[in-house]
mmCIF file of N, CA and C in Angstrom:
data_model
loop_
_atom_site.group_PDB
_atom_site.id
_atom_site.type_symbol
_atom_site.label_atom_id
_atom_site.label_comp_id
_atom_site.label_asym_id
_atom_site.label_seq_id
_atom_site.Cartn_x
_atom_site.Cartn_y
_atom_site.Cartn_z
ATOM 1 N N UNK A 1 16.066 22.727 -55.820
ATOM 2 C CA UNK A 1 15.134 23.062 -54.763
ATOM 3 C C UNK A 1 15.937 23.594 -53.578
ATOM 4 N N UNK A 2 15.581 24.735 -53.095
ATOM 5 C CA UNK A 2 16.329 25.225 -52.229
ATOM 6 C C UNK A 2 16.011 24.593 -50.855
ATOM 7 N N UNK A 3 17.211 24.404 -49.846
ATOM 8 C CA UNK A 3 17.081 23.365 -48.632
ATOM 9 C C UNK A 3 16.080 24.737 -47.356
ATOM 10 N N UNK A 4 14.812 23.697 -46.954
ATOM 11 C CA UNK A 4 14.446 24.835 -45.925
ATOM 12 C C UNK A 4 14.713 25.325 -44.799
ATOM 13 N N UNK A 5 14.939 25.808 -44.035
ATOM 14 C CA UNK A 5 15.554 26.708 -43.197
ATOM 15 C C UNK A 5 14.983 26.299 -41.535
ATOM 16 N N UNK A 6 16.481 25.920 -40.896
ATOM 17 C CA UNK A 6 16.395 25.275 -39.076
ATOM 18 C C UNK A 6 16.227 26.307 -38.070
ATOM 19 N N UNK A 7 15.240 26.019 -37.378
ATOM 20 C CA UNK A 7 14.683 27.187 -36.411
ATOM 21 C C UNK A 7 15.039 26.853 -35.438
ATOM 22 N N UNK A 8 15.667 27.712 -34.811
ATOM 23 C CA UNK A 8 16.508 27.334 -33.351
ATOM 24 C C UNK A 8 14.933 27.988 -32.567
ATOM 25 N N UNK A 9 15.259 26.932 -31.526
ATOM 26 C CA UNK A 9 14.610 26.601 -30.622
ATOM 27 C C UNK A 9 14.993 27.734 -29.166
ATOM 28 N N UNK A 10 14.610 28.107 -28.008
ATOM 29 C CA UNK A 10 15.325 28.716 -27.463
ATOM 30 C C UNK A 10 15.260 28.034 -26.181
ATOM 31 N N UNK A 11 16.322 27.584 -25.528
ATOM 32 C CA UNK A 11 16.519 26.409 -24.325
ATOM 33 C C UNK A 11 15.373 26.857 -23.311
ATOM 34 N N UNK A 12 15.062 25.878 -22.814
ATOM 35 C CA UNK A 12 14.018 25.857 -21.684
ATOM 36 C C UNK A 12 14.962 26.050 -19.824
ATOM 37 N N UNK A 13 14.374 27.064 -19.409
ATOM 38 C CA UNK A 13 14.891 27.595 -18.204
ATOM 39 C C UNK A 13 13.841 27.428 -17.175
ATOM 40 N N UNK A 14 14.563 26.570 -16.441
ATOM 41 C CA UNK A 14 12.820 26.598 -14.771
ATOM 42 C C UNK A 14 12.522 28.144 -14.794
ATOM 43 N N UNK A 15 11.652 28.631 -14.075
ATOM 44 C CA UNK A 15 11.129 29.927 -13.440
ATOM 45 C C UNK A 15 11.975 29.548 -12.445
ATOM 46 N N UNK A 16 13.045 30.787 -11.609
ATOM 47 C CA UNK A 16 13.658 31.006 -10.521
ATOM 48 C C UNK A 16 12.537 30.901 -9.381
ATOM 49 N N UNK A 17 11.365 30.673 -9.171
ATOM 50 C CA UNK A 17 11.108 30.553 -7.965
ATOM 51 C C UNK A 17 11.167 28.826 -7.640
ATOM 52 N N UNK A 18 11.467 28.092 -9.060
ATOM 53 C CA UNK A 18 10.863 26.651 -8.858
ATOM 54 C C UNK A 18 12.144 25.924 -8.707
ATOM 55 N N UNK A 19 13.535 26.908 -9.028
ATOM 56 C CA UNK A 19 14.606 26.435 -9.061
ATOM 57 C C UNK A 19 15.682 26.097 -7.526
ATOM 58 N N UNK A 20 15.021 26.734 -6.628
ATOM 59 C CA UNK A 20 15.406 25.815 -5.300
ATOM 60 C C UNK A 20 15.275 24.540 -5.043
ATOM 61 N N UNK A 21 16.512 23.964 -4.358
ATOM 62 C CA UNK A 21 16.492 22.981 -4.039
ATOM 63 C C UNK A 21 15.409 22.843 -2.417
ATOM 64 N N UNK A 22 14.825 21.693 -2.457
ATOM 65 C CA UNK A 22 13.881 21.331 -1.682
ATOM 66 C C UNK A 22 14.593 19.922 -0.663
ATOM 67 N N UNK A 23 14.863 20.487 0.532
ATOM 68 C CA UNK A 23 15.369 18.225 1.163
ATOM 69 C C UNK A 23 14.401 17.962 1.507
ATOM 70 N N UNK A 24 14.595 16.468 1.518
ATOM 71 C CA UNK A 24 13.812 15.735 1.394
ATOM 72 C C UNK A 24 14.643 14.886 2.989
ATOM 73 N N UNK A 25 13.928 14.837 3.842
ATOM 74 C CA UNK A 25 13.577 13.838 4.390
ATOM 75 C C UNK A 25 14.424 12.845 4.726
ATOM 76 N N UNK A 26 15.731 12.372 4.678
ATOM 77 C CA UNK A 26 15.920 10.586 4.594
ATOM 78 C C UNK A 26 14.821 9.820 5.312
ATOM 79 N N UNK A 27 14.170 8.851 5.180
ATOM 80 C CA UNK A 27 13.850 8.123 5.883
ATOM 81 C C UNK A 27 13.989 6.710 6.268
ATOM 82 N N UNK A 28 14.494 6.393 7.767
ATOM 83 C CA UNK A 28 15.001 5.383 8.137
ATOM 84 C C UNK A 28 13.871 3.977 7.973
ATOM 85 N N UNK A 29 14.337 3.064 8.350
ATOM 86 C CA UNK A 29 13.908 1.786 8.209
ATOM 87 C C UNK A 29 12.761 1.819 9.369
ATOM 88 N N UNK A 30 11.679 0.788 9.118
ATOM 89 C CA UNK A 30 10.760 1.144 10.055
ATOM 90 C C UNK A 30 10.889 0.092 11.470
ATOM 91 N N UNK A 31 10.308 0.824 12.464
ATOM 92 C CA UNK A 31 10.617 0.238 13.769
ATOM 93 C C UNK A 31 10.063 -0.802 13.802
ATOM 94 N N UNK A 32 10.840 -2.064 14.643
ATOM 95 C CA UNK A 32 10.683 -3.708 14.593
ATOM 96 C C UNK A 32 9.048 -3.657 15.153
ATOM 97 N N UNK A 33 8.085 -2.521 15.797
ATOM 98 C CA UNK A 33 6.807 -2.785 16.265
ATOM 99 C C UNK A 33 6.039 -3.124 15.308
ATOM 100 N N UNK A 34 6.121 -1.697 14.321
ATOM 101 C CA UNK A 34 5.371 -1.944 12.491
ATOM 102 C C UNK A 34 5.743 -3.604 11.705
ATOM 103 N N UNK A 35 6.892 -3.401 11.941
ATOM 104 C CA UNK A 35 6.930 -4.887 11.190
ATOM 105 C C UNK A 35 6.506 -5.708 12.037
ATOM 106 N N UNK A 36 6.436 -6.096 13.087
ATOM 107 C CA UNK A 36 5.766 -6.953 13.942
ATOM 108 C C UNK A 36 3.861 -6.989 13.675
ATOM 109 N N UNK A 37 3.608 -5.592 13.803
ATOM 110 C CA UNK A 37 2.022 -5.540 13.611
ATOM 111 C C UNK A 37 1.325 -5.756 12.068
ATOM 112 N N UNK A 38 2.524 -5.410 11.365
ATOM 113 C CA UNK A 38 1.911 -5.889 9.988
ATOM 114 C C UNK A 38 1.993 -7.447 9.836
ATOM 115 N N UNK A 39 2.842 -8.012 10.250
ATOM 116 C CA UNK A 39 2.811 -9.043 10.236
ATOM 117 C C UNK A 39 1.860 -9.940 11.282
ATOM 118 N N UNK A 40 1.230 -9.393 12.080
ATOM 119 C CA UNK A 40 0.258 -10.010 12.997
ATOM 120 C C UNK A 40 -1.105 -9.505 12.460
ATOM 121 N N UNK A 41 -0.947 -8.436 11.656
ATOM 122 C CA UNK A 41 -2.413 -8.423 10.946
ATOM 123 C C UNK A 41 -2.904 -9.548 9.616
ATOM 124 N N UNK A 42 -1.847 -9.404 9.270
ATOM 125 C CA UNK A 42 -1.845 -10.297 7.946
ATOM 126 C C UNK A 42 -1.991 -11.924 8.421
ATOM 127 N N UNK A 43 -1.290 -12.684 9.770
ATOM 128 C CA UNK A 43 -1.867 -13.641 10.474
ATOM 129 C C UNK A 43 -2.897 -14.000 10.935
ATOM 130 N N UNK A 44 -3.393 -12.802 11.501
ATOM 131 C CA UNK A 44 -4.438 -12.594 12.188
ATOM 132 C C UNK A 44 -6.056 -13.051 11.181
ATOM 133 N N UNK A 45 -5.539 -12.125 9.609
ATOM 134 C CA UNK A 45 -6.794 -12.972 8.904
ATOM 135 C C UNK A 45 -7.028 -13.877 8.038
ATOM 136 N N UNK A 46 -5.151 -14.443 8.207
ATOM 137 C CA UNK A 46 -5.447 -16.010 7.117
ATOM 138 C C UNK A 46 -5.938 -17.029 8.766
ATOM 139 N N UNK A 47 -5.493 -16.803 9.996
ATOM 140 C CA UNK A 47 -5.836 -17.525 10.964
ATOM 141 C C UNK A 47 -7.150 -17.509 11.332
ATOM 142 N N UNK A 48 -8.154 -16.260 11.199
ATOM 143 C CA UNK A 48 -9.627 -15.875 10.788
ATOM 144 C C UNK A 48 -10.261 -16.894 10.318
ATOM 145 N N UNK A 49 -9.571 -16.778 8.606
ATOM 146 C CA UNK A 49 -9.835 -17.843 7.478
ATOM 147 C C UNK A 49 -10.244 -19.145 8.140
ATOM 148 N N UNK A 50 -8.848 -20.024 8.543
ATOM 149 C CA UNK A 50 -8.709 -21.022 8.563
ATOM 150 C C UNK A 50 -9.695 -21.830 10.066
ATOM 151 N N UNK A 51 -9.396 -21.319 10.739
ATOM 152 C CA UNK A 51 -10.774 -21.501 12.038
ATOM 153 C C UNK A 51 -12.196 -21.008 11.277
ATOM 154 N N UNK A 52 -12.668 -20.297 10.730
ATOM 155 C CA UNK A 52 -13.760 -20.349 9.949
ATOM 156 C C UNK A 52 -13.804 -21.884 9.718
ATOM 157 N N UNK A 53 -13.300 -21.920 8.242
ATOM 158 C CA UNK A 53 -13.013 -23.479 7.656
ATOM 159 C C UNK A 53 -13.325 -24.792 8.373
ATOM 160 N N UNK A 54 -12.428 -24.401 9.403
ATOM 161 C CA UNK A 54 -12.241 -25.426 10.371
ATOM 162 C C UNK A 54 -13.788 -26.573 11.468
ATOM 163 N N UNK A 55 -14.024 -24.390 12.171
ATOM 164 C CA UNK A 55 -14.666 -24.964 13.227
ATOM 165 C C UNK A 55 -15.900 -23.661 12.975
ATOM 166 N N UNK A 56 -16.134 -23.137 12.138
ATOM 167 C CA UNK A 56 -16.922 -21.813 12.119
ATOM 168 C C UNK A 56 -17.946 -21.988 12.658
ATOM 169 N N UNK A 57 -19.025 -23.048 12.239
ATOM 170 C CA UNK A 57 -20.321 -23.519 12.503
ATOM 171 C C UNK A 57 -20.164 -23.870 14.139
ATOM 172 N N UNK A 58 -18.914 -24.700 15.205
ATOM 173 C CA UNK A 58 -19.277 -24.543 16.647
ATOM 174 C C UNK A 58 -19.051 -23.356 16.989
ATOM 175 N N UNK A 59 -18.577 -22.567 16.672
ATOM 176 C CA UNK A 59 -18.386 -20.777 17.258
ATOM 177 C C UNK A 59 -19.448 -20.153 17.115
ATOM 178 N N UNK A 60 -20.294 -19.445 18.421
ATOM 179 C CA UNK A 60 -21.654 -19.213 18.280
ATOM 180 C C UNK A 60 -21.408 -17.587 17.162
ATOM 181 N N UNK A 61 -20.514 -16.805 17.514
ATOM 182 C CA UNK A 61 -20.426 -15.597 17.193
ATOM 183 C C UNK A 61 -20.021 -15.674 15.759
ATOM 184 N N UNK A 62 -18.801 -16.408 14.582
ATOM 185 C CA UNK A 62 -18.311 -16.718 13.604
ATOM 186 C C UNK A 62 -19.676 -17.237 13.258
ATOM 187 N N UNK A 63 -20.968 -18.158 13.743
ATOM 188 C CA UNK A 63 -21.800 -18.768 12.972
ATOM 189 C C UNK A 63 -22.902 -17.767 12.714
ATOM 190 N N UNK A 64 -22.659 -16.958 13.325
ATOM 191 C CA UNK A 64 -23.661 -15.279 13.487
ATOM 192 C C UNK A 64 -23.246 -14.637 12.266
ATOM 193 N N UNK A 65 -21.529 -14.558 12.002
ATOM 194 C CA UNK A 65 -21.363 -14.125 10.951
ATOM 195 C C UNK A 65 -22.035 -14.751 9.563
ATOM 196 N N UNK A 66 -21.777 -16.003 9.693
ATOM 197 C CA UNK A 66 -21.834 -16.671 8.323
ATOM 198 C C UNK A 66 -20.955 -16.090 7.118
ATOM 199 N N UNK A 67 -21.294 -15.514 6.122
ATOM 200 C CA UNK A 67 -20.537 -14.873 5.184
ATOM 201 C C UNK A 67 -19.546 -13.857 5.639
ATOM 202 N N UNK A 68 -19.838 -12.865 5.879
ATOM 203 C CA UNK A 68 -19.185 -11.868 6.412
ATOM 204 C C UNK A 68 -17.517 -12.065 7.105
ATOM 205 N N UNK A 69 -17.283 -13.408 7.202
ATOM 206 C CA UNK A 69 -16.175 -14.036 8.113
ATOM 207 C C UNK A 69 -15.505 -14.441 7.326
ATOM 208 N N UNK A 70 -15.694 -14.547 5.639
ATOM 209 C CA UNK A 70 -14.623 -13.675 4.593
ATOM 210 C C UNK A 70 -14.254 -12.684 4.278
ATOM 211 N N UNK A 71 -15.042 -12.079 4.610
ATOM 212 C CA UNK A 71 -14.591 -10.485 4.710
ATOM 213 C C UNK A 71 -14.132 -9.981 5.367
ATOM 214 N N UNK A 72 -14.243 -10.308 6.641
ATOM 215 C CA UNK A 72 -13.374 -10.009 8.284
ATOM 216 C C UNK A 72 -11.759 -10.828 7.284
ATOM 217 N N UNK A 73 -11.588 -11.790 7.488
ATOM 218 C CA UNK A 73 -10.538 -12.426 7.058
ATOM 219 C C UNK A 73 -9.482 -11.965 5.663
ATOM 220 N N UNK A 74 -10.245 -11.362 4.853
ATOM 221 C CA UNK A 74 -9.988 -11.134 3.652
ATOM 222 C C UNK A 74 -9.276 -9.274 3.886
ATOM 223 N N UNK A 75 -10.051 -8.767 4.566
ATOM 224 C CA UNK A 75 -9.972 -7.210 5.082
ATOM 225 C C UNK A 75 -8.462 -7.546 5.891
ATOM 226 N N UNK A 76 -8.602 -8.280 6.805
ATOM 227 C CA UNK A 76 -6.957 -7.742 7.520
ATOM 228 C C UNK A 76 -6.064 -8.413 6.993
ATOM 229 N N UNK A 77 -6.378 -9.257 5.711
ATOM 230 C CA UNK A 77 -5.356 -9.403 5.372
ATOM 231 C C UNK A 77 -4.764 -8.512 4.488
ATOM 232 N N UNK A 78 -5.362 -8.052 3.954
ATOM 233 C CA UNK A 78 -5.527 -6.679 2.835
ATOM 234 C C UNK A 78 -4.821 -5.569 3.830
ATOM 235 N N UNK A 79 -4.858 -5.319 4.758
ATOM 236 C CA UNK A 79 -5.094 -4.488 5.864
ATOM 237 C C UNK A 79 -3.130 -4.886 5.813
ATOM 238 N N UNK A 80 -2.788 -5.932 6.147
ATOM 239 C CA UNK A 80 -1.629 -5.933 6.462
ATOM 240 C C UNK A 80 -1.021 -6.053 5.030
ATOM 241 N N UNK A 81 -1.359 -6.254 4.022
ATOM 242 C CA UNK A 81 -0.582 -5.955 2.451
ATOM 243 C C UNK A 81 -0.490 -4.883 2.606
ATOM 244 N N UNK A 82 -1.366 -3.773 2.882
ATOM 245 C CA UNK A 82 -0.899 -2.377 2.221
ATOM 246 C C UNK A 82 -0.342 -1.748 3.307
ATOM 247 N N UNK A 83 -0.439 -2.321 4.608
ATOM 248 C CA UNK A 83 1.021 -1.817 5.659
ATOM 249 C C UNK A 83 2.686 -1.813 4.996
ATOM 250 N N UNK A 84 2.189 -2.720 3.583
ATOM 251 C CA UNK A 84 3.437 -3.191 3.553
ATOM 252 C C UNK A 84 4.587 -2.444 2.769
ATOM 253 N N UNK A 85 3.306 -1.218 2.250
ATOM 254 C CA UNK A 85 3.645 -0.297 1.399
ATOM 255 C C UNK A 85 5.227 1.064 1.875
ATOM 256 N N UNK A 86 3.975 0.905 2.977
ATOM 257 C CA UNK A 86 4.672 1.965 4.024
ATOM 258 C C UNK A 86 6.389 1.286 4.706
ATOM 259 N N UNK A 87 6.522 0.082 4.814
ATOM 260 C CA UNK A 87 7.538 -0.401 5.289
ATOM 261 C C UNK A 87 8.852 -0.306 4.287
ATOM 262 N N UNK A 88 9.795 0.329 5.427
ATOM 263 C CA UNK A 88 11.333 0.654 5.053
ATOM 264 C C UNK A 88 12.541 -0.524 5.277
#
């Protein structure tokens, strides 16, 4: 049986317009304010939370909320996780 026959392939070349180099940016570490505010958001709604818990029902405005004052709480904390994305 005769052996069948290897087909060269022909190398793959970028298109010259795609073959520039592009910089990029370095980007430095983020300023001590961001890390400060992400971290006071993310306080801000487990401390929400926990005064809910606590004392929600004497707080005329938190007892207005009722439900919703997991969601306030739950939101900035969320709020300061995905700050956290952005941090260098």
């Amino acid at each position: 049986m005769p052996k069948s026959k290897v087909r060269k392939k022909a190398v793959y070349t970028a298109p010259a317009d795609r073959r520039t180099p592009v910089k990029v940016k370095a980007a430095g570490p983020s300023h001590p304010i961001y890390v400060g505010v992400m971290l006071g958001v993310m306080l801000l709604g487990l401390a929400w939370l926990v005064v809910n818990y606590i004392a929600g029902e004497s707080i005329p405005f938190m007892a207005d909320l009722q439900n919703w004052n997991f969601a306030i709480g739950f939101a900035l904390m969320i709020g300061g996780l995905l700050m956290t994305m952005r941090w260098r």
